[in-house]
Amino acid sequence: MSTKRRSIWTFVITSVALFMASLDNLVVTMALPSIREHLHASLEGLQWTVNAYTLTFAVLLLTGATLGERYGRRRMFVIGLGLFTAGSAAAALASGIGELVAARAVQGVGAAILVPLTLTLLSAAVPPARRGLALGAWGAVGGLAIAIGPLVGGAVVEGASWQWIFWLNVPIGIALLPVAWARLTESYGPATRLDLRGVALASLGLFGIVLGVVRGNGHGWTSTTVLLPMVIGALLVAAFLIWETRAPEPMLPLRLFRSRGFSITNAASLLMFFGMFGSIFLLAQFLQVVQGYSPLEAGIRTLPWTAMPVLIAPIAGTLSDRIGGRPLLVTGLALQAIGLGWLAAVSSPTVAYATLVPAFVVSGVGMSLFFAPVANVVLGSVRREEEGIASGANNAIRELGGVFGIAVLGAVFAARGGYASGASFVSGMSSAVWVGAAAVAVAAAIALAIPPLRKAPAVTTGAATAGADAPVVAQAEPVAALADNEPELVR
């Protein structure tokens, strides 16, 4: 097979796989009211329907990339695709919320293996001269999937049923499996040791904390079923951090956090996703449960927010090269906080959709300005040889922010309101979204401390972004790396 044909096949296969996995981040949000009604799910069950996928994806993301390096990228890509497809079928067949949550966890494991390898395989298959174009298109595919996720979810639920948001993945996955095996070229990376102890400690610890937060209102915050998992979870996370300082080949090298830019950007990313995903979780239900829109109508009405990155991100990427990433990050986070606060302030059971649109647009612009430069700021804060693990860590931390956002904002919602009436729902939602807005505002404040990076005179886009381990909404842009390839450390 010629280099050109191999590049085209690799791009098509990895892009389709990336689109499927990225779509599942938000596509389920528009199906939550239908799942609640059909499976008689509680708020806790709905939270785990989203978090089971996101938590397993976040925790295993770095391990998925390592598995590909050790056992073969094509082989592990096919295994990840198979797991994701099987999990999708199991989710569609679920007859209870417990079965659905378990299936979503299997999907998350498959996605954690699949997603980082889409970029590794593509980067290896494309000649250096065309790598920037290919990786930019790869990023656009991931961004498009996230942007249209609520719309696709709404259309499928209304046209068929909530099960079909999962059934859609099955024929695509089955068709893609033999093509991937036949057309992708097998390759290996450095033989690194798997940090299985780190994976176990992080997974169990984070699961315990999230479980306690999700159960808090229903079981009582001082009950054993809430305090015990939270305490054990916190101890396991502490043990994970201690182990990572001693592990021969740690899953998350803590030395990266000696870079002030890396630490602050990741803290801002965590808070950004905390506020954004927690708010979307509730607002998607508000449009259907309270406002009475159909799933498709609700999906269309979220487009001023979710689709904004498609329009703004390319412009923001160009601005990032001219003025640096920090001003865009701070502005984006500030706008996102303003948009969320606006939504919390104007929401009511009878609020007109036109009243919500300006807040959706402000939030969408803010999200776009954040996504465009964040990868460059992260990668420009570490040494060149650490870019892969740094990008993977950033994406994992962002996903964890979403997990805790849904858990915490869901707890606030349950404490201040509920599903009893439209007024009750809005009361809980407004309180929760105010918390989300405050978290993003804190992110904007701490982002002011990100150190400026000195730009290298010329950085190849492909080389700069080849280590990214998960989709970003913006197209790949040249990294504002330090001229000497050294991170700017806290002195």
CSV table of C-alpha atoms in Angstrom, one decimal:
chain,number,residue,atom,x,y,z
A,1,MET,CA,0.0,0.0,0.0
A,2,SER,CA,1.4,3.4,-0.9
A,3,THR,CA,2.0,6.0,1.7
A,4,LYS,CA,-0.8,8.2,0.4
A,5,ARG,CA,-3.3,5.4,0.5
A,6,ARG,CA,-2.2,4.3,3.9
A,7,SER,CA,-2.6,7.9,5.2
A,8,ILE,CA,-6.1,8.2,3.8
A,9,TRP,CA,-7.2,4.9,5.2
A,10,THR,CA,-5.7,5.7,8.6
A,11,PHE,CA,-7.4,9.1,8.7
A,12,VAL,CA,-10.8,7.7,7.7
A,13,ILE,CA,-10.6,4.8,10.2
A,14,THR,CA,-9.3,6.9,13.2
A,15,SER,CA,-11.7,9.8,12.4
A,16,VAL,CA,-14.8,7.5,12.4
A,17,ALA,CA,-13.7,5.9,15.7
A,18,LEU,CA,-12.9,9.3,17.3
A,19,PHE,CA,-16.3,10.7,16.2
A,20,MET,CA,-18.1,7.7,17.8
A,21,ALA,CA,-16.3,8.0,21.1
A,22,SER,CA,-16.5,11.8,21.3
A,23,LEU,CA,-20.2,11.8,20.4
A,24,ASP,CA,-20.9,9.8,23.5
A,25,ASN,CA,-19.7,12.6,25.8
A,26,LEU,CA,-22.8,14.7,25.2
A,27,VAL,CA,-25.2,12.6,23.1
A,28,VAL,CA,-26.7,10.9,26.1
A,29,THR,CA,-27.7,14.2,27.8
A,30,MET,CA,-30.8,14.7,25.6
A,31,ALA,CA,-31.9,11.1,26.4
A,32,LEU,CA,-31.8,11.5,30.2
A,33,PRO,CA,-35.5,12.4,30.6
A,34,SER,CA,-36.5,9.4,28.5
A,35,ILE,CA,-34.1,7.1,30.4
A,36,ARG,CA,-35.5,8.4,33.7
A,37,GLU,CA,-39.1,7.7,32.6
A,38,HIS,CA,-38.5,4.4,30.9
A,39,LEU,CA,-36.2,2.8,33.5
A,40,HIS,CA,-37.7,4.7,36.5
A,41,ALA,CA,-34.2,6.0,37.3
A,42,SER,CA,-33.4,8.3,40.2
A,43,LEU,CA,-31.2,11.4,39.9
A,44,GLU,CA,-28.4,9.2,41.2
A,45,GLY,CA,-29.0,6.7,38.4
A,46,LEU,CA,-28.9,9.5,35.8
A,47,GLN,CA,-25.7,10.9,37.2
A,48,TRP,CA,-24.0,7.5,37.0
A,49,THR,CA,-25.3,7.0,33.4
A,50,VAL,CA,-23.1,9.9,32.4
A,51,ASN,CA,-20.3,9.5,35.0
A,52,ALA,CA,-19.7,5.7,34.5
A,53,TYR,CA,-18.5,6.5,31.0
A,54,THR,CA,-16.6,9.7,31.8
A,55,LEU,CA,-14.9,8.3,35.0
A,56,THR,CA,-13.6,5.1,33.4
A,57,PHE,CA,-12.5,7.1,30.4
A,58,ALA,CA,-10.6,9.7,32.4
A,59,VAL,CA,-8.9,7.2,34.8
A,60,LEU,CA,-7.8,4.8,32.1
A,61,LEU,CA,-6.9,7.3,29.4
A,62,LEU,CA,-3.2,7.3,30.1
A,63,THR,CA,-3.1,3.5,30.5
A,64,GLY,CA,-4.8,3.1,27.1
A,65,ALA,CA,-2.0,4.9,25.4
A,66,THR,CA,0.6,2.8,27.2
A,67,LEU,CA,-1.1,-0.4,26.2
A,68,GLY,CA,-0.8,0.6,22.6
A,69,GLU,CA,2.9,1.4,22.9
A,70,ARG,CA,3.6,-2.0,24.6
A,71,TYR,CA,1.3,-4.5,22.8
A,72,GLY,CA,0.8,-2.9,19.4
A,73,ARG,CA,-1.2,0.2,18.5
A,74,ARG,CA,-3.3,-1.5,15.8
A,75,ARG,CA,-4.0,-4.5,18.1
A,76,MET,CA,-5.1,-2.4,21.0
A,77,PHE,CA,-7.1,0.0,18.8
A,78,VAL,CA,-9.1,-3.0,17.5
A,79,ILE,CA,-9.6,-4.3,21.1
A,80,GLY,CA,-10.7,-0.8,22.3
A,81,LEU,CA,-13.1,-0.5,19.3
A,82,GLY,CA,-14.5,-4.0,20.1
A,83,LEU,CA,-15.1,-3.1,23.8
A,84,PHE,CA,-16.7,0.2,22.9
A,85,THR,CA,-19.0,-1.5,20.4
A,86,ALA,CA,-19.9,-4.3,22.8
A,87,GLY,CA,-20.6,-1.8,25.5
A,88,SER,CA,-22.9,0.2,23.2
A,89,ALA,CA,-24.9,-3.0,22.4
A,90,ALA,CA,-25.2,-3.8,26.1
A,91,ALA,CA,-26.4,-0.2,26.9
A,92,ALA,CA,-29.1,-0.5,24.2
A,93,LEU,CA,-30.3,-3.8,25.6
A,94,ALA,CA,-30.3,-2.6,29.3
A,95,SER,CA,-33.5,-3.3,31.1
A,96,GLY,CA,-32.6,-1.5,34.2
A,97,ILE,CA,-30.5,1.5,35.3
A,98,GLY,CA,-27.8,-0.8,36.9
A,99,GLU,CA,-27.3,-2.6,33.6
A,100,LEU,CA,-27.1,0.7,31.7
A,101,VAL,CA,-24.5,2.1,34.1
A,102,ALA,CA,-22.4,-1.1,33.8
A,103,ALA,CA,-22.6,-1.0,30.0
A,104,ARG,CA,-21.6,2.7,30.0
A,105,ALA,CA,-18.5,1.7,32.1
A,106,VAL,CA,-17.5,-0.8,29.4
A,107,GLN,CA,-17.9,1.9,26.8
A,108,GLY,CA,-15.6,4.1,28.8
A,109,VAL,CA,-12.9,1.4,29.0
A,110,GLY,CA,-13.1,0.9,25.2
A,111,ALA,CA,-12.9,4.7,24.6
A,112,ALA,CA,-9.9,5.1,26.9
A,113,ILE,CA,-8.0,2.6,24.8
A,114,LEU,CA,-9.4,3.8,21.5
A,115,VAL,CA,-9.2,7.6,21.6
A,116,PRO,CA,-5.4,8.1,22.4
A,117,LEU,CA,-4.5,5.6,19.7
A,118,THR,CA,-6.5,7.4,17.0
A,119,LEU,CA,-4.0,10.2,17.2
A,120,THR,CA,-0.9,8.0,17.6
A,121,LEU,CA,-1.8,5.9,14.6
A,122,LEU,CA,-2.6,8.9,12.5
A,123,SER,CA,0.5,10.8,13.4
A,124,ALA,CA,2.7,7.8,12.5
A,125,ALA,CA,0.9,7.2,9.1
A,126,VAL,CA,1.0,10.7,7.8
A,127,PRO,CA,4.2,12.2,6.3
A,128,PRO,CA,5.6,15.1,8.3
A,129,ALA,CA,4.8,17.6,5.6
A,130,ARG,CA,1.1,16.9,5.9
A,131,ARG,CA,0.9,16.0,9.5
A,132,GLY,CA,-0.3,19.5,10.6
A,133,LEU,CA,-3.2,19.4,8.1
A,134,ALA,CA,-4.2,15.8,9.2
A,135,LEU,CA,-4.1,16.5,12.9
A,136,GLY,CA,-6.0,19.8,12.4
A,137,ALA,CA,-8.7,17.8,10.6
A,138,TRP,CA,-8.6,15.2,13.3
A,139,GLY,CA,-9.2,17.9,16.0
A,140,ALA,CA,-12.1,19.3,13.9
A,141,VAL,CA,-13.8,15.9,13.8
A,142,GLY,CA,-13.7,15.6,17.6
A,143,GLY,CA,-15.0,19.1,17.9
A,144,LEU,CA,-17.8,18.5,15.5
A,145,ALA,CA,-18.9,15.4,17.4
A,146,ILE,CA,-19.0,17.3,20.7
A,147,ALA,CA,-20.9,20.2,19.0
A,148,ILE,CA,-23.6,18.1,17.5
A,149,GLY,CA,-23.9,15.6,20.3
A,150,PRO,CA,-27.0,17.1,21.9
A,151,LEU,CA,-28.6,17.6,18.5
A,152,VAL,CA,-28.0,14.0,17.4
A,153,GLY,CA,-29.1,12.7,20.7
A,154,GLY,CA,-32.4,14.7,20.6
A,155,ALA,CA,-33.1,13.6,17.0
A,156,VAL,CA,-32.5,9.9,17.6
A,157,VAL,CA,-34.5,9.8,20.9
A,158,GLU,CA,-37.4,11.6,19.2
A,159,GLY,CA,-37.3,9.7,15.9
A,160,ALA,CA,-36.8,6.3,17.5
A,161,SER,CA,-36.0,5.7,21.2
A,162,TRP,CA,-33.2,6.4,23.7
A,163,GLN,CA,-31.8,2.9,23.0
A,164,TRP,CA,-30.9,4.0,19.5
A,165,ILE,CA,-28.3,6.5,20.6
A,166,PHE,CA,-26.3,3.3,21.5
A,167,TRP,CA,-27.5,1.0,18.7
A,168,LEU,CA,-26.1,3.5,16.2
A,169,ASN,CA,-22.6,2.7,17.3
A,170,VAL,CA,-23.0,-1.1,16.8
A,171,PRO,CA,-23.1,-1.5,13.0
A,172,ILE,CA,-20.5,1.2,12.6
A,173,GLY,CA,-18.2,-0.5,15.0
A,174,ILE,CA,-18.8,-4.0,13.5
A,175,ALA,CA,-18.0,-2.7,10.0
A,176,LEU,CA,-15.0,-0.8,11.2
A,177,LEU,CA,-13.3,-3.7,13.0
A,178,PRO,CA,-12.2,-5.8,10.0
A,179,VAL,CA,-11.3,-2.6,8.0
A,180,ALA,CA,-9.1,-1.4,10.9
A,181,TRP,CA,-7.3,-4.7,11.2
A,182,ALA,CA,-6.7,-4.9,7.4
A,183,ARG,CA,-5.8,-1.3,6.6
A,184,LEU,CA,-4.0,0.0,9.7
A,185,THR,CA,-0.2,-0.6,10.0
A,186,GLU,CA,0.9,-2.2,13.2
A,187,SER,CA,3.5,-0.2,15.2
A,188,TYR,CA,5.0,-0.1,18.7
A,189,GLY,CA,6.4,2.5,21.0
A,190,PRO,CA,8.9,2.3,23.8
A,191,ALA,CA,8.4,-0.7,26.0
A,192,THR,CA,7.1,0.9,29.1
A,193,ARG,CA,5.9,-0.8,32.3
A,194,LEU,CA,2.2,-0.6,33.1
A,195,ASP,CA,1.5,1.2,36.4
A,196,LEU,CA,-1.3,-1.2,37.5
A,197,ARG,CA,-1.0,-0.2,41.1
A,198,GLY,CA,-1.5,3.5,40.1
A,199,VAL,CA,-4.5,2.6,38.0
A,200,ALA,CA,-6.1,0.6,40.8
A,201,LEU,CA,-5.5,3.3,43.5
A,202,ALA,CA,-6.8,6.1,41.2
A,203,SER,CA,-9.8,4.2,40.0
A,204,LEU,CA,-11.0,3.0,43.4
A,205,GLY,CA,-10.2,6.3,45.1
A,206,LEU,CA,-12.1,8.5,42.7
A,207,PHE,CA,-15.0,6.1,42.5
A,208,GLY,CA,-15.4,6.2,46.3
A,209,ILE,CA,-15.4,10.0,46.4
A,210,VAL,CA,-17.9,10.3,43.6
A,211,LEU,CA,-20.1,7.6,45.1
A,212,GLY,CA,-20.2,9.4,48.4
A,213,VAL,CA,-21.1,12.8,46.8
A,214,VAL,CA,-23.8,11.3,44.6
A,215,ARG,CA,-25.4,9.5,47.5
A,216,GLY,CA,-25.1,12.5,49.9
A,217,ASN,CA,-28.6,13.9,49.8
A,218,GLY,CA,-30.4,10.6,49.5
A,219,HIS,CA,-28.6,8.8,52.3
A,220,GLY,CA,-27.6,11.8,54.5
A,221,TRP,CA,-24.2,13.4,54.5
A,222,THR,CA,-23.3,11.9,57.9
A,223,SER,CA,-24.4,8.4,57.1
A,224,THR,CA,-21.9,5.5,56.9
A,225,THR,CA,-22.8,4.8,53.3
A,226,VAL,CA,-21.7,8.3,52.4
A,227,LEU,CA,-18.8,9.1,54.7
A,228,LEU,CA,-17.1,5.7,54.5
A,229,PRO,CA,-16.7,5.6,50.7
A,230,MET,CA,-15.6,9.3,50.7
A,231,VAL,CA,-13.0,8.7,53.4
A,232,ILE,CA,-11.7,5.5,51.9
A,233,GLY,CA,-11.6,7.2,48.5
A,234,ALA,CA,-9.7,10.2,49.8
A,235,LEU,CA,-7.1,7.9,51.4
A,236,LEU,CA,-6.7,5.9,48.2
A,237,VAL,CA,-6.2,9.0,46.2
A,238,ALA,CA,-3.6,10.1,48.7
A,239,ALA,CA,-1.9,6.7,48.4
A,240,PHE,CA,-2.0,7.1,44.6
A,241,LEU,CA,-0.2,10.4,44.8
A,242,ILE,CA,2.5,8.9,47.2
A,243,TRP,CA,2.9,5.9,44.9
A,244,GLU,CA,3.3,8.1,41.8
A,245,THR,CA,6.4,9.7,43.4
A,246,ARG,CA,8.0,6.3,43.8
A,247,ALA,CA,6.7,4.3,40.9
A,248,PRO,CA,9.5,3.3,38.3
A,249,GLU,CA,7.3,4.4,35.4
A,250,PRO,CA,4.3,6.3,36.9
A,251,MET,CA,1.0,6.7,35.2
A,252,LEU,CA,1.0,10.4,36.1
A,253,PRO,CA,4.5,11.8,36.6
A,254,LEU,CA,4.0,14.4,39.3
A,255,ARG,CA,7.2,16.2,38.2
A,256,LEU,CA,5.1,17.8,35.5
A,257,PHE,CA,3.3,19.8,38.2
A,258,ARG,CA,6.5,21.6,39.0
A,259,SER,CA,5.7,23.7,36.0
A,260,ARG,CA,3.6,26.6,37.1
A,261,GLY,CA,1.9,26.9,33.7
A,262,PHE,CA,1.1,23.2,33.6
A,263,SER,CA,-0.4,23.2,37.2
A,264,ILE,CA,-2.5,26.3,36.8
A,265,THR,CA,-3.8,25.4,33.4
A,266,ASN,CA,-4.9,22.0,34.6
A,267,ALA,CA,-6.5,23.5,37.7
A,268,ALA,CA,-8.4,25.9,35.4
A,269,SER,CA,-9.4,23.0,33.1
A,270,LEU,CA,-10.7,21.0,36.0
A,271,LEU,CA,-12.9,23.9,37.2
A,272,MET,CA,-14.0,24.8,33.7
A,273,PHE,CA,-15.3,21.2,33.0
A,274,PHE,CA,-16.8,21.1,36.6
A,275,GLY,CA,-19.0,24.1,35.9
A,276,MET,CA,-19.7,23.4,32.2
A,277,PHE,CA,-20.7,19.7,32.3
A,278,GLY,CA,-22.5,19.9,35.6
A,279,SER,CA,-24.6,22.8,34.2
A,280,ILE,CA,-25.3,21.1,30.8
A,281,PHE,CA,-26.4,17.9,32.7
A,282,LEU,CA,-29.2,19.9,34.3
A,283,LEU,CA,-30.0,22.4,31.5
A,284,ALA,CA,-30.6,19.6,29.0
A,285,GLN,CA,-33.2,18.2,31.3
A,286,PHE,CA,-34.7,21.6,32.0
A,287,LEU,CA,-35.5,22.2,28.4
A,288,GLN,CA,-37.5,19.0,28.2
A,289,VAL,CA,-38.9,18.4,31.8
A,290,VAL,CA,-39.8,22.0,32.5
A,291,GLN,CA,-40.0,23.8,29.2
A,292,GLY,CA,-41.8,20.9,27.5
A,293,TYR,CA,-39.6,20.7,24.4
A,294,SER,CA,-39.2,17.4,22.6
A,295,PRO,CA,-35.7,15.9,22.6
A,296,LEU,CA,-35.0,17.1,19.1
A,297,GLU,CA,-36.3,20.6,19.9
A,298,ALA,CA,-34.2,20.7,23.0
A,299,GLY,CA,-31.1,19.6,21.0
A,300,ILE,CA,-31.6,22.3,18.4
A,301,ARG,CA,-32.0,24.9,21.2
A,302,THR,CA,-28.6,24.1,22.7
A,303,LEU,CA,-26.8,24.8,19.4
A,304,PRO,CA,-26.1,28.5,20.2
A,305,TRP,CA,-23.9,27.1,23.0
A,306,THR,CA,-22.5,23.7,21.9
A,307,ALA,CA,-21.9,24.6,18.2
A,308,MET,CA,-20.2,27.9,18.8
A,309,PRO,CA,-16.7,26.3,18.9
A,310,VAL,CA,-17.1,25.4,15.2
A,311,LEU,CA,-17.4,29.1,14.4
A,312,ILE,CA,-15.1,30.7,17.0
A,313,ALA,CA,-12.3,28.2,17.5
A,314,PRO,CA,-10.5,28.7,14.2
A,315,ILE,CA,-10.4,32.5,14.8
A,316,ALA,CA,-9.3,32.0,18.4
A,317,GLY,CA,-6.5,29.7,17.3
A,318,THR,CA,-5.2,32.4,15.0
A,319,LEU,CA,-5.4,34.9,17.8
A,320,SER,CA,-3.6,32.5,20.2
A,321,ASP,CA,-0.6,32.6,17.9
A,322,ARG,CA,-0.5,36.4,17.9
A,323,ILE,CA,-1.3,37.3,21.5
A,324,GLY,CA,-0.6,34.1,23.4
A,325,GLY,CA,-2.9,31.7,25.1
A,326,ARG,CA,-3.3,33.3,28.5
A,327,PRO,CA,-5.5,36.2,27.4
A,328,LEU,CA,-7.8,33.9,25.5
A,329,LEU,CA,-8.0,31.4,28.4
A,330,VAL,CA,-8.8,34.1,30.9
A,331,THR,CA,-11.4,35.8,28.6
A,332,GLY,CA,-13.0,32.5,27.7
A,333,LEU,CA,-13.3,31.4,31.3
A,334,ALA,CA,-14.7,34.8,32.3
A,335,LEU,CA,-17.3,34.7,29.5
A,336,GLN,CA,-18.3,31.1,30.5
A,337,ALA,CA,-18.8,32.2,34.1
A,338,ILE,CA,-20.9,35.2,33.0
A,339,GLY,CA,-23.0,32.9,30.7
A,340,LEU,CA,-23.7,30.4,33.4
A,341,GLY,CA,-24.5,33.1,35.9
A,342,TRP,CA,-26.8,34.7,33.4
A,343,LEU,CA,-28.7,31.4,32.8
A,344,ALA,CA,-29.0,30.8,36.6
A,345,ALA,CA,-30.4,34.4,37.0
A,346,VAL,CA,-33.0,34.3,34.2
A,347,SER,CA,-34.2,30.7,34.4
A,348,SER,CA,-37.8,30.2,35.4
A,349,PRO,CA,-40.5,27.6,34.5
A,350,THR,CA,-42.0,30.0,32.0
A,351,VAL,CA,-38.9,31.8,30.7
A,352,ALA,CA,-39.0,32.4,27.0
A,353,TYR,CA,-36.3,30.7,24.9
A,354,ALA,CA,-35.3,34.0,23.4
A,355,THR,CA,-34.3,35.2,26.9
A,356,LEU,CA,-31.9,32.2,27.2
A,357,VAL,CA,-30.2,32.6,23.8
A,358,PRO,CA,-27.8,35.5,24.7
A,359,ALA,CA,-26.6,33.5,27.7
A,360,PHE,CA,-26.1,30.4,25.5
A,361,VAL,CA,-24.1,32.5,23.0
A,362,VAL,CA,-21.9,34.0,25.7
A,363,SER,CA,-21.2,30.6,27.2
A,364,GLY,CA,-20.5,29.2,23.7
A,365,VAL,CA,-18.0,31.9,22.9
A,366,GLY,CA,-16.3,31.5,26.2
A,367,MET,CA,-16.0,27.7,25.7
A,368,SER,CA,-14.5,28.3,22.3
A,369,LEU,CA,-11.9,30.8,23.5
A,370,PHE,CA,-10.9,28.3,26.2
A,371,PHE,CA,-10.6,25.3,24.0
A,372,ALA,CA,-8.6,26.9,21.2
A,373,PRO,CA,-5.4,27.7,23.2
A,374,VAL,CA,-5.5,25.2,26.1
A,375,ALA,CA,-3.6,22.4,24.4
A,376,ASN,CA,-0.9,24.8,23.3
A,377,VAL,CA,-0.5,26.3,26.8
A,378,VAL,CA,-0.3,22.8,28.3
A,379,LEU,CA,2.3,21.5,25.8
A,380,GLY,CA,4.3,24.7,25.9
A,381,SER,CA,4.7,24.3,29.7
A,382,VAL,CA,6.6,21.1,29.6
A,383,ARG,CA,9.6,19.6,27.8
A,384,ARG,CA,9.2,18.4,24.3
A,385,GLU,CA,9.7,14.7,25.2
A,386,GLU,CA,6.9,15.1,27.9
A,387,GLU,CA,4.2,16.4,25.6
A,388,GLY,CA,2.4,13.1,25.1
A,389,ILE,CA,1.9,12.4,28.8
A,390,ALA,CA,1.2,16.1,29.6
A,391,SER,CA,-1.6,16.2,27.0
A,392,GLY,CA,-3.0,12.9,28.3
A,393,ALA,CA,-2.9,14.2,31.8
A,394,ASN,CA,-4.7,17.4,30.9
A,395,ASN,CA,-7.5,15.6,29.1
A,396,ALA,CA,-7.9,13.1,32.0
A,397,ILE,CA,-8.1,16.0,34.5
A,398,ARG,CA,-10.7,17.8,32.3
A,399,GLU,CA,-12.9,14.6,32.2
A,400,LEU,CA,-12.6,14.3,36.0
A,401,GLY,CA,-13.8,17.8,36.3
A,402,GLY,CA,-16.9,16.9,34.4
A,403,VAL,CA,-17.4,13.8,36.7
A,404,PHE,CA,-17.2,15.9,39.8
A,405,GLY,CA,-19.3,18.7,38.3
A,406,ILE,CA,-22.2,16.4,37.6
A,407,ALA,CA,-21.9,14.8,41.1
A,408,VAL,CA,-21.6,18.0,43.0
A,409,LEU,CA,-24.1,20.1,41.0
A,410,GLY,CA,-26.5,17.2,41.1
A,411,ALA,CA,-26.2,17.1,44.9
A,412,VAL,CA,-26.9,20.9,45.0
A,413,PHE,CA,-29.9,20.4,42.7
A,414,ALA,CA,-31.3,17.6,44.9
A,415,ALA,CA,-30.8,19.7,48.1
A,416,ARG,CA,-32.5,22.8,46.8
A,417,GLY,CA,-35.1,21.3,44.4
A,418,GLY,CA,-36.1,18.2,42.5
A,419,TYR,CA,-38.5,16.7,39.9
A,420,ALA,CA,-41.7,17.3,41.8
A,421,SER,CA,-42.7,20.4,39.8
A,422,GLY,CA,-41.3,22.9,37.4
A,423,ALA,CA,-40.7,25.5,40.1
A,424,SER,CA,-38.9,22.9,42.2
A,425,PHE,CA,-36.7,21.9,39.3
A,426,VAL,CA,-35.8,25.5,38.5
A,427,SER,CA,-35.0,26.2,42.2
A,428,GLY,CA,-32.6,23.3,42.3
A,429,MET,CA,-31.1,24.0,38.9
A,430,SER,CA,-30.5,27.7,39.5
A,431,SER,CA,-28.7,27.1,42.7
A,432,ALA,CA,-26.5,24.4,41.1
A,433,VAL,CA,-25.7,26.5,38.0
A,434,TRP,CA,-24.7,29.4,40.3
A,435,VAL,CA,-22.2,27.0,41.9
A,436,GLY,CA,-20.9,26.0,38.4
A,437,ALA,CA,-20.6,29.7,37.5
A,438,ALA,CA,-18.6,30.4,40.7
A,439,ALA,CA,-16.2,27.5,39.9
A,440,VAL,CA,-15.5,28.8,36.4
A,441,ALA,CA,-15.0,32.3,37.8
A,442,VAL,CA,-12.4,31.0,40.2
A,443,ALA,CA,-10.8,29.3,37.1
A,444,ALA,CA,-10.6,32.6,35.3
A,445,ALA,CA,-9.0,34.2,38.4
A,446,ILE,CA,-6.3,31.6,38.7
A,447,ALA,CA,-5.6,31.6,35.0
A,448,LEU,CA,-4.3,35.1,35.4
A,449,ALA,CA,-1.2,33.5,37.0
A,450,ILE,CA,-0.3,31.4,34.0
A,451,PRO,CA,3.2,32.5,33.0
A,452,PRO,CA,3.7,33.8,29.4
A,453,LEU,CA,5.6,31.5,27.1
A,454,ARG,CA,8.3,32.6,24.8
A,455,LYS,CA,7.5,31.4,21.3
A,456,ALA,CA,9.9,29.3,19.3
A,457,PRO,CA,10.6,30.8,15.9
A,458,ALA,CA,9.2,27.8,14.1
A,459,VAL,CA,7.4,24.7,15.5
A,460,THR,CA,5.9,22.0,13.3
A,461,THR,CA,2.3,21.6,14.0
A,462,GLY,CA,2.4,17.9,13.7
A,463,ALA,CA,5.3,17.5,16.1
A,464,ALA,CA,3.7,19.8,18.6
A,465,THR,CA,0.4,18.0,18.8
A,466,ALA,CA,1.4,14.5,18.1
A,467,GLY,CA,1.3,13.6,21.7
A,468,ALA,CA,-2.3,14.7,22.4
A,469,ASP,CA,-4.3,11.9,23.9
A,470,ALA,CA,-7.9,13.0,23.5
A,471,PRO,CA,-10.0,15.2,21.1
A,472,VAL,CA,-10.0,18.9,21.5
A,473,VAL,CA,-12.6,21.2,20.0
A,474,ALA,CA,-10.2,23.5,18.3
A,475,GLN,CA,-8.0,22.6,15.3
A,476,ALA,CA,-4.4,21.8,16.1
A,477,GLU,CA,-2.3,24.9,16.2
A,478,PRO,CA,1.4,25.4,16.5
A,479,VAL,CA,2.6,25.2,20.1
A,480,ALA,CA,4.0,28.3,21.7
A,481,ALA,CA,7.0,26.2,23.0
A,482,LEU,CA,9.9,27.6,24.9
A,483,ALA,CA,12.9,28.3,22.6
A,484,ASP,CA,15.1,26.0,24.7
A,485,ASN,CA,12.4,23.3,25.0
A,486,GLU,CA,12.5,23.7,28.8
A,487,PRO,CA,9.4,24.3,30.9
A,488,GLU,CA,9.1,27.5,32.9
A,489,LEU,CA,9.3,26.2,36.5
A,490,VAL,CA,8.4,27.8,39.7
A,491,ARG,CA,11.7,29.1,41.1
